Structures are given as structure tokens and as C-alpha cells.
Short mmCIF file of C-alpha atoms and ligand atoms in Angstrom, two decimals:
data_model
loop_
_atom_site.label_atom_id
_atom_site.label_comp_id
_atom_site.label_asym_id
_atom_site.label_seq_id
_atom_site.Cartn_x
_atom_site.Cartn_y
_atom_site.Cartn_z
CA MET K 13 0.30 -0.55 -0.17
CA CYS K 14 1.54 2.95 -0.88
CA ILE K 15 2.27 5.95 2.46
CA PHE K 16 -0.87 8.43 0.80
CA CYS K 17 -2.71 5.46 0.83
CA LYS K 18 -1.50 4.53 4.66
CA ILE K 19 -1.95 8.30 5.78
CA ILE K 20 -5.93 8.60 4.48
CA LYS K 21 -6.15 4.79 7.12
CA ALA K 22 -4.51 6.50 9.53
CA GLU K 23 -1.78 3.98 9.72
CA ILE K 24 0.98 6.47 9.60
CA PRO K 25 0.32 10.44 11.11
CA SER K 26 -0.72 13.36 9.09
CA LYS K 27 -0.96 16.65 9.62
CA LYS K 28 -4.72 17.30 8.35
CA VAL K 29 -6.16 20.92 7.70
CA LEU K 30 -9.57 19.43 5.79
CA GLU K 31 -11.13 16.09 5.36
CA ASN K 32 -14.58 15.51 3.89
CA SER K 33 -15.80 11.67 2.98
CA ASP K 34 -13.49 12.37 -1.01
CA PHE K 35 -9.96 14.23 -0.58
CA LEU K 36 -8.29 15.00 2.42
CA ALA K 37 -5.42 18.12 3.13
CA PHE K 38 -2.08 17.00 5.41
CA GLU K 39 0.19 19.69 5.89
CA ASP K 40 3.70 18.55 3.63
CA ILE K 41 6.46 16.38 5.90
CA ASN K 42 9.00 18.70 4.18
CA PRO K 43 7.67 22.26 3.55
CA GLN K 44 8.74 23.85 0.83
CA ALA K 45 7.79 27.11 1.87
CA PRO K 46 5.93 28.50 5.13
CA ILE K 47 2.41 26.99 3.84
CA HIS K 48 3.11 23.60 2.07
CA ILE K 49 -0.49 21.53 2.28
CA LEU K 50 -0.27 18.42 0.04
CA ILE K 51 -4.77 17.55 -1.18
CA ILE K 52 -5.09 13.83 -2.24
CA PRO K 53 -8.53 11.91 -3.19
CA LYS K 54 -8.66 9.47 -1.16
CA VAL K 55 -9.18 6.36 -3.44
CA HIS K 56 -5.96 5.51 -5.18
CA TYR K 57 -5.23 6.89 -9.14
CA GLU K 58 -1.31 6.97 -8.99
CA SER K 59 -1.54 10.51 -10.85
CA PHE K 60 -3.49 14.04 -12.80
CA GLU K 61 -2.56 11.53 -16.28
CA THR K 62 -4.02 8.79 -14.71
CA SER K 63 -6.77 9.71 -12.90
CA PRO K 64 -10.66 10.29 -14.36
CA SER K 65 -11.73 13.65 -14.89
CA GLU K 66 -14.76 13.55 -12.65
CA VAL K 67 -12.36 13.01 -9.89
CA ILE K 68 -10.34 16.17 -10.33
CA SER K 69 -13.19 18.54 -11.02
CA LYS K 70 -14.10 17.62 -7.63
CA MET K 71 -10.97 17.93 -6.47
CA SER K 72 -10.49 21.56 -7.99
CA ASP K 73 -13.51 22.12 -5.47
CA PHE K 74 -11.77 21.05 -2.63
CA ILE K 75 -8.69 23.05 -3.32
CA LYS K 76 -10.98 26.08 -3.30
CA ALA K 77 -12.05 24.66 0.23
CA VAL K 78 -8.77 24.78 1.81
CA ALA K 79 -7.62 27.52 0.51
CA LYS K 80 -10.82 29.16 2.13
CA GLU K 81 -9.99 27.54 5.16
CA ILE K 82 -6.60 28.26 5.38
CA LYS K 83 -7.16 31.97 4.56
CA VAL K 84 -5.16 32.47 1.85
CA ASN K 85 -7.94 32.94 -0.63
CA GLU K 86 -7.31 36.84 -1.70
CA ASN K 87 -3.53 37.27 -1.48
CA GLY K 88 -2.63 33.75 -3.91
CA TYR K 89 -0.96 30.23 -3.87
CA ARG K 90 0.82 28.30 -6.39
CA LEU K 91 -0.73 24.77 -7.36
CA VAL K 92 1.81 21.84 -8.67
CA THR K 93 1.09 18.44 -9.40
CA ASN K 94 4.62 15.89 -10.48
CA ILE K 95 3.16 13.20 -13.25
CA GLY K 96 5.90 10.83 -13.36
CA GLU K 97 9.73 10.34 -13.73
CA ASN K 98 10.90 13.86 -15.47
CA SER K 99 8.99 16.02 -13.08
CA GLY K 100 10.19 14.21 -9.99
CA GLN K 101 7.05 12.53 -8.84
CA GLU K 102 7.77 10.47 -5.44
CA VAL K 103 5.09 9.55 -4.20
CA LYS K 104 2.69 8.12 -6.58
CA HIS K 105 -1.01 8.85 -5.54
CA LEU K 106 -2.35 11.73 -7.29
CA HIS K 107 -1.23 14.87 -4.65
CA PHE K 108 -1.54 18.55 -5.43
CA HIS K 109 0.95 20.44 -3.51
CA LEU K 110 -0.91 23.44 -2.26
CA ILE K 111 2.45 26.30 -1.39
CA ALA K 112 1.53 29.41 -0.10
CA GLY K 113 2.42 32.44 3.33
CA ALA K 114 5.47 34.45 1.04
CA LYS K 115 5.54 35.86 -2.66
CA LEU K 116 7.06 32.36 -4.22
CA LYS K 117 9.75 33.04 -6.73
CA TRP K 118 9.69 31.28 -10.03
CA GLY K 119 12.10 29.18 -12.38
CA ASN K 120 14.98 26.97 -12.62
CA PHE K 121 13.20 24.33 -13.33
CA ILE K 122 16.04 22.66 -14.98
P1 AMP N 258 5.92 14.80 -4.75
O1 AMP N 258 7.60 14.74 -5.36
O2 AMP N 258 5.57 15.15 -5.83
O3 AMP N 258 5.93 12.59 -4.52
O4 AMP N 258 5.87 14.77 -3.88
C1 AMP N 258 5.53 14.02 -2.63
C2 AMP N 258 5.61 14.95 -1.45
O5 AMP N 258 5.33 14.37 0.07
C3 AMP N 258 6.73 15.44 -0.75
O6 AMP N 258 6.44 17.25 -0.96
C4 AMP N 258 6.81 15.26 0.54
O7 AMP N 258 7.47 15.66 1.51
C5 AMP N 258 6.46 14.63 1.12
N1 AMP N 258 5.59 13.35 1.76
C6 AMP N 258 6.35 12.45 1.66
N2 AMP N 258 5.76 11.67 3.36
C7 AMP N 258 5.36 12.01 4.15
C8 AMP N 258 4.41 12.62 4.63
N3 AMP N 258 4.36 11.44 5.57
N4 AMP N 258 4.23 13.03 5.41
C9 AMP N 258 3.61 14.92 4.96
N5 AMP N 258 4.68 15.06 3.76
C10 AMP N 258 5.05 14.20 3.09
#
């Protein structure tokens, strides 16, 4: 079972930010900015590429609810989802990184 499925089952602890019947948001263990949250579906999909559009659609509403909950919806935030080897995706369970809490830099991708 993948590490995020274990987090969903509470076999591994996490710092929850928001949850509903379909999705979970929790703090990244290795934050890259003052706010760094991971948002995952409770059903396992490997990445954005292999996820049904309906899941992505529902997930976008949940992500907006997370942004509102932590009050970054007005000042802004960044969403990132890594897909496959060239992106450096480490955990093969669909997740969006919600990064915020500072003026974020851009670039240095290669
Ligand atoms: P990615 O490279 O897009 O697959 O990102 C995986 C993310 O999962 C990284 O930012 C890790 O810091 C994070 N991560 C790995 N294990 C845990 C964990 N147990 N709790 C919270 N975040 C984790």
C-alpha cells in the first residue's frame, strides 16, 4: 500500500487541514514555503494523467475550500502536481501541492 493510502487509513500520522468523504488535505512533512499542504483523493490514482476528469473536477472544489479554510484564497497560492519520472514525482498517488504564505519565486526548473 502506498504511503498516502496509509495516511488516509491513519496508519501513518498526518497533520490534517481539511477532510471530506472524498479528499484529504494535510501538511507536507518537508515544507518548501511557510504554507505547504498536500491534497489527495481517498481513492488511489497514480497521477493526474491517470485520474478521471470527474475526480479532478471535484478535487478542484475541495482545493478551493482548503484555500479558503487557511485564508490564502485572496492573497494567492500556487498549485503543483508532479506527473511521472521527469517531474520528479516521488509518491505515486495523485496529489496537489498547495504552496503559499510568501511571495513565491519562479524558475530554475532545469
Ligand atoms: P512529489 O515529489 O510531488 O511526489 O511529492 C511528494 C511529497 O510528499 C513531498 O513534498 C514530501 O515531502 C511529501 N511527503 C512524503 N511523505 C510524507 C508524509 N509522511 N507526510 C507528509 N508529507 C509527506
